[in-house]
mmCIF file of C-alpha atoms in Angstrom:
data_model
loop_
_atom_site.group_PDB
_atom_site.id
_atom_site.type_symbol
_atom_site.label_atom_id
_atom_site.label_comp_id
_atom_site.label_asym_id
_atom_site.label_seq_id
_atom_site.Cartn_x
_atom_site.Cartn_y
_atom_site.Cartn_z
ATOM 1 C CA MET A 1285 0.009 -0.186 0.531
ATOM 2 C CA ASN A 1286 1.287 3.659 -0.639
ATOM 3 C CA LEU A 1287 0.880 5.039 2.884
ATOM 4 C CA THR A 1288 1.131 8.494 0.298
ATOM 5 C CA ASP A 1289 -1.395 8.167 -1.470
ATOM 6 C CA GLN A 1290 -4.684 7.190 1.278
ATOM 7 C CA GLU A 1291 -6.268 9.386 2.867
ATOM 8 C CA PRO A 1292 -5.650 10.599 6.514
ATOM 9 C CA ALA A 1293 -6.878 9.721 9.322
ATOM 10 C CA LYS A 1294 -8.213 11.445 11.865
ATOM 11 C CA ILE A 1295 -9.877 11.324 15.844
ATOM 12 C CA GLU A 1296 -12.847 13.378 17.354
ATOM 13 C CA ALA A 1297 -11.092 14.185 20.513
ATOM 14 C CA GLN A 1298 -8.192 15.600 17.979
ATOM 15 C CA LEU A 1299 -9.003 19.325 17.036
ATOM 16 C CA SER A 1300 -6.332 20.238 15.326
ATOM 17 C CA PHE A 1301 -3.873 18.344 12.711
ATOM 18 C CA PRO A 1302 -0.508 20.539 12.677
ATOM 19 C CA PRO A 1303 2.554 20.220 10.520
ATOM 20 C CA LEU A 1304 5.699 18.211 12.404
ATOM 21 C CA ASP A 1305 7.225 20.102 14.481
ATOM 22 C CA GLU A 1306 11.679 18.691 14.752
ATOM 23 C CA SER A 1307 11.739 20.873 17.698
ATOM 24 C CA LEU A 1308 9.542 18.469 19.967
ATOM 25 C CA TYR A 1309 12.002 15.859 19.478
ATOM 26 C CA LYS A 1310 13.840 14.496 22.815
ATOM 27 C CA LEU A 1311 14.785 11.358 23.653
ATOM 28 C CA GLY A 1312 16.373 10.868 26.964
ATOM 29 C CA PRO A 1313 19.126 8.730 28.148
ATOM 30 C CA GLU A 1314 16.975 5.471 28.575
ATOM 31 C CA ASP A 1315 15.263 5.857 25.603
ATOM 32 C CA ALA A 1316 17.358 6.230 23.350
ATOM 33 C CA ALA A 1317 18.699 3.287 24.855
ATOM 34 C CA PHE A 1318 15.883 1.667 23.718
ATOM 35 C CA PHE A 1319 16.318 2.501 20.312
ATOM 36 C CA LYS A 1320 19.821 1.873 20.455
ATOM 37 C CA LYS A 1321 19.309 -1.239 21.101
ATOM 38 C CA LEU A 1322 16.769 -2.063 19.015
ATOM 39 C CA THR A 1323 17.762 -0.607 16.346
ATOM 40 C CA GLY A 1324 21.657 -0.888 16.516
ATOM 41 C CA ILE A 1325 22.395 2.961 15.545
ATOM 42 C CA LYS A 1326 24.780 3.862 17.876
ATOM 43 C CA ASP A 1327 25.605 7.905 16.396
ATOM 44 C CA ASP A 1328 22.917 9.592 17.154
ATOM 45 C CA VAL A 1329 22.910 11.813 14.837
ATOM 46 C CA THR A 1330 21.575 8.724 12.644
ATOM 47 C CA LEU A 1331 18.921 7.516 14.963
ATOM 48 C CA LYS A 1332 17.382 10.750 15.166
ATOM 49 C CA GLN A 1333 16.912 10.949 11.576
ATOM 50 C CA HIS A 1334 16.154 7.601 11.290
ATOM 51 C CA ILE A 1335 12.971 8.476 14.182
ATOM 52 C CA LEU A 1336 12.448 11.937 11.755
ATOM 53 C CA ASP A 1337 11.525 9.217 8.729
ATOM 54 C CA ILE A 1338 9.477 7.225 10.682
ATOM 55 C CA GLN A 1339 7.092 9.580 11.690
ATOM 56 C CA ALA A 1340 6.848 11.561 8.402
ATOM 57 C CA LYS A 1341 6.115 8.290 6.824
ATOM 58 C CA ALA A 1342 3.504 7.881 9.766
ATOM 59 C CA TYR A 1343 1.652 11.325 10.412
ATOM 60 C CA LYS A 1344 1.046 10.923 6.519
ATOM 61 C CA VAL A 1345 -1.122 7.333 7.010
ATOM 62 C CA ALA A 1346 -2.360 9.220 11.031
ATOM 63 C CA PRO A 1347 -1.369 12.633 11.758
ATOM 64 C CA TYR A 1348 -1.898 11.756 15.393
ATOM 65 C CA GLY A 1349 -1.252 13.391 18.826
ATOM 66 C CA CYS A 1350 1.353 10.505 20.035
ATOM 67 C CA ILE A 1351 3.018 10.546 16.747
ATOM 68 C CA TYR A 1352 3.395 14.771 16.580
ATOM 69 C CA ILE A 1353 4.998 14.645 20.083
ATOM 70 C CA PHE A 1354 7.206 12.103 20.943
ATOM 71 C CA ALA A 1355 5.183 10.073 22.576
ATOM 72 C CA PHE A 1356 5.856 6.719 20.971
ATOM 73 C CA ALA A 1357 9.710 7.753 21.384
ATOM 74 C CA ARG A 1358 8.779 7.873 24.857
ATOM 75 C CA ARG A 1359 8.877 3.856 26.846
ATOM 76 C CA ARG A 1360 6.237 4.367 28.793
ATOM 77 C CA LEU A 1361 4.303 0.199 29.911
ATOM 78 C CA SER A 1362 8.110 0.062 32.224
ATOM 79 C CA GLY A 1363 7.122 2.473 33.489
ATOM 80 C CA LEU A 1364 3.761 2.213 34.724
ATOM 81 C CA PRO A 1365 3.361 0.443 38.516
ATOM 82 C CA GLY A 1366 1.740 -2.906 37.064
ATOM 83 C CA TYR A 1367 4.983 -3.590 34.314
ATOM 84 C CA GLN A 1368 6.736 -6.156 36.680
ATOM 85 C CA GLN A 1369 3.226 -8.051 37.298
ATOM 86 C CA VAL A 1370 2.619 -7.883 33.749
ATOM 87 C CA LEU A 1371 6.700 -10.483 32.890
ATOM 88 C CA ARG A 1372 5.885 -12.244 35.343
ATOM 89 C CA LEU A 1373 3.004 -13.622 33.836
ATOM 90 C CA GLY A 1374 4.650 -13.693 31.247
ATOM 91 C CA ARG A 1375 7.562 -16.098 33.515
ATOM 92 C CA GLU A 1376 4.674 -18.368 35.637
ATOM 93 C CA ARG A 1377 1.894 -18.593 33.306
ATOM 94 C CA GLU A 1378 1.186 -21.385 30.926
ATOM 95 C CA ASN A 1379 0.437 -20.101 27.723
ATOM 96 C CA PRO A 1380 0.408 -16.394 28.432
ATOM 97 C CA ILE A 1381 -0.830 -13.870 26.375
ATOM 98 C CA LEU A 1382 0.041 -10.039 26.131
ATOM 99 C CA LEU A 1383 -1.767 -8.027 24.096
ATOM 100 C CA ASP A 1384 -1.684 -3.994 23.553
ATOM 101 C CA ILE A 1385 -4.547 -1.736 22.066
ATOM 102 C CA GLY A 1386 -3.747 0.475 20.205
ATOM 103 C CA CYS A 1387 -0.065 -0.656 19.795
ATOM 104 C CA CYS A 1388 1.261 2.125 16.902
ATOM 105 C CA PHE A 1389 5.044 0.870 16.137
ATOM 106 C CA GLY A 1390 4.569 -2.029 19.202
ATOM 107 C CA ASN A 1391 7.508 -0.052 20.926
ATOM 108 C CA ASP A 1392 6.034 -0.962 24.308
ATOM 109 C CA ILE A 1393 5.558 -4.908 23.480
ATOM 110 C CA ARG A 1394 9.150 -4.481 22.117
ATOM 111 C CA GLU A 1395 9.981 -3.911 25.859
ATOM 112 C CA ALA A 1396 7.958 -6.181 27.138
ATOM 113 C CA ALA A 1397 9.352 -8.336 24.794
ATOM 114 C CA LEU A 1398 12.879 -7.521 25.082
ATOM 115 C CA ASP A 1399 12.064 -7.506 29.299
ATOM 116 C CA GLY A 1400 11.155 -11.465 28.940
ATOM 117 C CA PHE A 1401 7.748 -11.853 27.993
ATOM 118 C CA PRO A 1402 7.601 -14.454 24.914
ATOM 119 C CA ALA A 1403 8.108 -13.063 22.193
ATOM 120 C CA ALA A 1404 5.364 -15.684 20.250
ATOM 121 C CA ARG A 1405 2.513 -14.945 23.265
ATOM 122 C CA VAL A 1406 2.235 -11.681 22.268
ATOM 123 C CA ILE A 1407 -0.346 -9.492 20.127
ATOM 124 C CA GLY A 1408 -0.477 -6.337 19.152
ATOM 125 C CA SER A 1409 -3.463 -4.754 17.504
ATOM 126 C CA ASP A 1410 -4.160 -0.544 15.817
ATOM 127 C CA LEU A 1411 -6.397 0.468 13.381
ATOM 128 C CA HIS A 1412 -4.083 0.665 10.764
ATOM 129 C CA PRO A 1413 -1.997 -1.715 9.819
ATOM 130 C CA GLU A 1414 0.276 0.472 8.150
ATOM 131 C CA LEU A 1415 1.867 1.623 11.569
ATOM 132 C CA TRP A 1416 2.822 -2.300 12.780
ATOM 133 C CA ASN A 1417 4.798 -2.178 9.448
ATOM 134 C CA LEU A 1418 6.441 1.128 9.786
ATOM 135 C CA GLY A 1419 7.527 -0.580 13.192
ATOM 136 C CA HIS A 1420 9.385 -3.695 11.750
ATOM 137 C CA GLU A 1421 10.999 -0.125 10.014
ATOM 138 C CA LEU A 1422 11.694 1.785 12.693
ATOM 139 C CA PHE A 1423 13.094 -0.636 14.576
ATOM 140 C CA LYS A 1424 14.739 -2.777 11.820
ATOM 141 C CA SER A 1425 13.124 -5.686 12.292
ATOM 142 C CA SER A 1426 11.135 -8.507 10.148
ATOM 143 C CA PRO A 1427 7.660 -11.263 11.366
ATOM 144 C CA GLU A 1428 11.147 -13.622 11.925
ATOM 145 C CA THR A 1429 13.066 -11.844 14.063
ATOM 146 C CA PHE A 1430 10.392 -10.514 16.337
ATOM 147 C CA PRO A 1431 7.870 -12.523 15.928
ATOM 148 C CA ALA A 1432 4.753 -11.010 17.893
ATOM 149 C CA HIS A 1433 1.526 -11.404 16.031
ATOM 150 C CA PHE A 1434 -0.665 -8.097 14.776
ATOM 151 C CA VAL A 1435 -4.320 -7.944 14.583
ATOM 152 C CA GLY A 1436 -5.913 -4.623 12.346
ATOM 153 C CA GLY A 1437 -9.006 -3.238 12.888
ATOM 154 C CA ASP A 1438 -11.556 -1.369 14.461
ATOM 155 C CA ALA A 1439 -11.353 -2.606 17.828
ATOM 156 C CA PHE A 1440 -15.510 -0.960 18.053
ATOM 157 C CA HIS A 1441 -16.643 -2.907 15.291
ATOM 158 C CA PRO A 1442 -17.859 -6.556 16.802
ATOM 159 C CA GLU A 1443 -16.521 -8.351 13.111
ATOM 160 C CA MET A 1444 -13.280 -7.682 15.397
ATOM 161 C CA LEU A 1445 -14.229 -7.037 19.436
ATOM 162 C CA ALA A 1446 -17.301 -7.432 20.713
ATOM 163 C CA VAL A 1447 -18.886 -6.995 23.964
ATOM 164 C CA ALA A 1448 -18.562 -9.953 26.083
ATOM 165 C CA PRO A 1449 -18.930 -10.914 30.427
ATOM 166 C CA PRO A 1450 -15.711 -10.874 31.596
ATOM 167 C CA ALA A 1451 -15.106 -14.475 31.947
ATOM 168 C CA SER A 1452 -15.891 -16.209 34.956
ATOM 169 C CA VAL A 1453 -13.526 -19.542 37.030
ATOM 170 C CA GLN A 1454 -15.572 -21.701 34.726
ATOM 171 C CA THR A 1455 -13.705 -20.994 31.578
ATOM 172 C CA THR A 1456 -10.411 -20.805 32.461
ATOM 173 C CA GLU A 1457 -9.742 -23.817 31.593
ATOM 174 C CA ALA A 1458 -10.530 -22.805 28.091
ATOM 175 C CA PRO A 1459 -7.941 -23.972 24.938
ATOM 176 C CA SER A 1460 -5.260 -21.216 24.336
ATOM 177 C CA PRO A 1461 -6.271 -20.592 20.646
ATOM 178 C CA ASP A 1462 -4.150 -20.176 18.164
ATOM 179 C CA LEU A 1463 -2.514 -16.929 17.567
ATOM 180 C CA ASN A 1464 -0.972 -17.437 14.243
ATOM 181 C CA ASN A 1465 -4.318 -17.662 12.315
ATOM 182 C CA LEU A 1466 -5.768 -14.268 14.463
ATOM 183 C CA THR A 1467 -8.693 -12.285 12.103
ATOM 184 C CA SER A 1468 -10.199 -10.448 15.431
ATOM 185 C CA LEU A 1469 -9.297 -10.465 18.799
ATOM 186 C CA ASN A 1470 -12.340 -12.303 19.473
ATOM 187 C CA PRO A 1471 -11.080 -15.414 20.243
ATOM 188 C CA LEU A 1472 -8.905 -14.312 22.668
ATOM 189 C CA ARG A 1473 -12.107 -13.867 24.968
ATOM 190 C CA GLY A 1474 -11.498 -15.041 28.933
ATOM 191 C CA CYS A 1475 -7.624 -16.108 27.500
ATOM 192 C CA VAL A 1476 -5.274 -12.844 28.225
ATOM 193 C CA SER A 1477 -3.502 -12.055 30.781
ATOM 194 C CA ALA A 1478 -2.537 -8.744 30.201
ATOM 195 C CA ILE A 1479 -3.723 -5.791 28.541
ATOM 196 C CA HIS A 1480 -2.081 -2.831 27.943
ATOM 197 C CA ALA A 1481 -3.615 0.846 26.247
ATOM 198 C CA ALA A 1482 -1.613 3.959 26.907
ATOM 199 C CA SER A 1483 -3.049 6.585 25.382
ATOM 200 C CA PHE A 1484 -6.316 4.833 23.797
ATOM 201 C CA PHE A 1485 -9.752 5.755 26.238
ATOM 202 C CA HIS A 1486 -9.327 9.713 26.001
ATOM 203 C CA LEU A 1487 -9.878 8.840 22.191
ATOM 204 C CA PHE A 1488 -13.323 8.481 23.054
ATOM 205 C CA LYS A 1489 -15.957 9.944 24.785
ATOM 206 C CA GLU A 1490 -17.618 8.469 28.124
ATOM 207 C CA ASP A 1491 -19.772 6.889 26.655
ATOM 208 C CA LYS A 1492 -17.419 4.821 24.325
ATOM 209 C CA GLN A 1493 -15.337 4.254 27.254
ATOM 210 C CA LEU A 1494 -17.017 2.464 28.162
ATOM 211 C CA HIS A 1495 -17.984 -0.224 25.405
ATOM 212 C CA MET A 1496 -14.086 -0.288 25.543
ATOM 213 C CA ALA A 1497 -14.096 -1.129 29.218
ATOM 214 C CA ARG A 1498 -16.366 -4.034 29.498
ATOM 215 C CA ALA A 1499 -14.727 -5.339 25.263
ATOM 216 C CA LEU A 1500 -11.389 -5.203 26.824
ATOM 217 C CA ALA A 1501 -12.961 -6.707 30.162
ATOM 218 C CA GLY A 1502 -14.292 -9.639 28.255
ATOM 219 C CA LEU A 1503 -11.130 -10.514 27.000
ATOM 220 C CA LEU A 1504 -9.017 -10.438 29.483
ATOM 221 C CA SER A 1505 -8.779 -14.684 31.534
ATOM 222 C CA ALA A 1506 -10.812 -14.554 34.915
ATOM 223 C CA GLU A 1507 -7.032 -16.118 37.135
ATOM 224 C CA PRO A 1508 -6.432 -13.942 39.523
ATOM 225 C CA GLY A 1509 -3.531 -11.135 38.913
ATOM 226 C CA SER A 1510 -4.571 -11.010 36.038
ATOM 227 C CA VAL A 1511 -4.334 -7.100 34.465
ATOM 228 C CA ILE A 1512 -5.707 -4.867 32.124
ATOM 229 C CA LEU A 1513 -3.012 -1.300 32.505
ATOM 230 C CA GLY A 1514 -1.799 1.915 30.944
ATOM 231 C CA ALA A 1515 -2.217 5.375 30.573
ATOM 232 C CA HIS A 1516 -4.030 8.804 29.132
ATOM 233 C CA ALA A 1517 -5.261 11.891 29.984
ATOM 234 C CA GLY A 1518 -7.278 12.785 33.476
ATOM 235 C CA ALA A 1519 -8.673 15.542 35.790
ATOM 236 C CA GLN A 1520 -9.574 16.047 39.149
ATOM 237 C CA GLU A 1521 -12.371 15.576 38.268
ATOM 238 C CA LYS A 1522 -14.115 14.141 35.213
ATOM 239 C CA GLY A 1523 -15.461 15.794 32.894
ATOM 240 C CA VAL A 1524 -14.614 17.611 28.897
ATOM 241 C CA ILE A 1525 -11.120 19.281 28.734
ATOM 242 C CA ASN A 1526 -9.995 20.822 25.491
ATOM 243 C CA GLU A 1527 -6.587 22.260 25.457
ATOM 244 C CA VAL A 1528 -3.339 22.745 23.349
ATOM 245 C CA TYR A 1529 -0.105 21.210 23.763
ATOM 246 C CA LYS A 1530 2.721 22.818 21.347
ATOM 247 C CA GLY A 1531 -0.035 23.974 19.418
ATOM 248 C CA LEU A 1532 -2.310 20.200 19.267
ATOM 249 C CA GLU A 1533 -5.508 20.746 20.056
ATOM 250 C CA VAL A 1534 -7.378 17.695 21.867
ATOM 251 C CA GLU A 1535 -11.367 18.175 22.834
ATOM 252 C CA MET A 1536 -11.208 15.257 25.769
ATOM 253 C CA PHE A 1537 -13.851 13.909 28.181
ATOM 254 C CA VAL A 1538 -11.799 12.844 30.893
ATOM 255 C CA HIS A 1539 -12.042 10.807 34.016
ATOM 256 C CA SER A 1540 -11.610 11.410 37.992
ATOM 257 C CA ALA A 1541 -9.421 8.383 40.369
ATOM 258 C CA GLU A 1542 -13.209 8.037 41.264
ATOM 259 C CA SER A 1543 -14.929 7.365 38.556
ATOM 260 C CA TRP A 1544 -12.641 5.711 36.329
ATOM 261 C CA ASN A 1545 -12.506 3.312 39.310
ATOM 262 C CA ALA A 1546 -16.419 2.926 39.376
ATOM 263 C CA MET A 1547 -16.273 2.020 36.318
ATOM 264 C CA TRP A 1548 -14.077 -0.561 36.593
ATOM 265 C CA ASP A 1549 -15.437 -2.550 40.264
ATOM 266 C CA GLY A 1550 -19.188 -1.690 39.700
ATOM 267 C CA GLU A 1551 -19.899 -1.023 35.950
ATOM 268 C CA VAL A 1552 -17.276 -3.208 34.527
ATOM 269 C CA PHE A 1553 -16.499 -6.478 36.252
ATOM 270 C CA LYS A 1554 -19.058 -6.830 39.632
ATOM 271 C CA LYS A 1555 -18.226 -5.175 42.632
ATOM 272 C CA GLY A 1556 -15.134 -6.708 44.593
ATOM 273 C CA THR A 1557 -13.907 -8.381 41.779
ATOM 274 C CA VAL A 1558 -10.745 -6.313 40.289
ATOM 275 C CA LYS A 1559 -7.798 -3.868 42.361
ATOM 276 C CA VAL A 1560 -8.647 -0.836 40.947
ATOM 277 C CA GLU A 1561 -5.316 1.431 41.407
ATOM 278 C CA ALA A 1562 -5.134 5.055 39.831
ATOM 279 C CA GLU A 1563 -2.837 8.027 40.208
ATOM 280 C CA LEU A 1564 -2.898 10.754 38.314
ATOM 281 C CA LYS A 1565 -0.505 12.880 38.032
ATOM 282 C CA GLU A 1566 1.854 15.669 36.576
ATOM 283 C CA VAL A 1567 3.602 14.458 33.310
ATOM 284 C CA PRO A 1568 6.115 17.312 31.861
ATOM 285 C CA LEU A 1569 5.621 17.708 27.890
ATOM 286 C CA ARG A 1570 8.768 15.726 25.894
ATOM 287 C CA GLY A 1571 10.868 17.624 28.937
ATOM 288 C CA GLU A 1572 9.840 20.519 29.061
ATOM 289 C CA ASP A 1573 9.341 22.652 32.312
ATOM 290 C CA ASP A 1574 7.354 24.859 30.760
ATOM 291 C CA GLN A 1575 3.814 22.971 30.087
ATOM 292 C CA SER A 1576 3.240 19.590 31.880
ATOM 293 C CA TYR A 1577 -0.318 17.528 31.561
ATOM 294 C CA LEU A 1578 -2.982 15.082 33.635
ATOM 295 C CA THR A 1579 -1.696 11.834 33.484
ATOM 296 C CA PHE A 1580 -4.142 8.413 34.673
ATOM 297 C CA PHE A 1581 -0.823 5.777 35.637
ATOM 298 C CA TRP A 1582 -3.565 3.004 36.595
ATOM 299 C CA SER A 1583 -3.882 -0.782 36.637
ATOM 300 C CA VAL A 1584 -7.689 -3.590 36.804
ATOM 301 C CA THR A 1585 -5.890 -6.493 38.580
ATOM 302 C CA ARG A 1586 -8.650 -9.575 38.631
ATOM 303 C CA LEU A 1587 -8.469 -11.203 42.072
#
């Protein structure tokens, strides 16, 4: 597919689509080490140009804010409180599965694989398969050298991901699905050990966030310790916010810690069957001290 000829995708939470700004590129020491290790590019200038080239291709496919502000160049999964639990599931659970919903280039699951989660038990999913393919270009990998799986499609379409009740203990013995031939996420129902959703929920209005939470809950294994975790914009009180970050205007529905907890523990899952942790932190925008945004770091764990 020609990446330059197709109609760029839009998201309703994003109101502006500014031209790319190279000055926003800032790679921290740990992020730089991660990219250098996986790409084999040791020179900082060469690495920067490589990342800028991939960013430009991706922005033509999907001019998303996370691509514009280089959020894809920041290690996110390993910074979440539940990350060690994810790695433990990868080590200790029989046939573990890690799903990254809205995976973009697949950075986060590559990090998990690097830290020991079996790459062949990892699945990325995104609306745009082109971004997954660009991930191979970004990290100079191939399906052979990085054998994770990818399922492309609209997660709000029932043929891709239908809402189903959370799995019960009685369904934990269901056979593990064949990850090599997935065409949707539905065969994963009740089988996923860990689900990562970063910079994802805040893209949607309140009713769609609840819908997606219910859909993902149906995929999660009922085994204690199974976890859904992520990070996204939040606020002290739930509601719609309108913000401008470096020329990028967004209008998003965001939860408070209280409303986020109540949604998962009571609406999505039967009350008392999960532990919800949600911490609201002020995060600098790409390492700058002149602008920051409130971000939820959260996890939902089956008890």
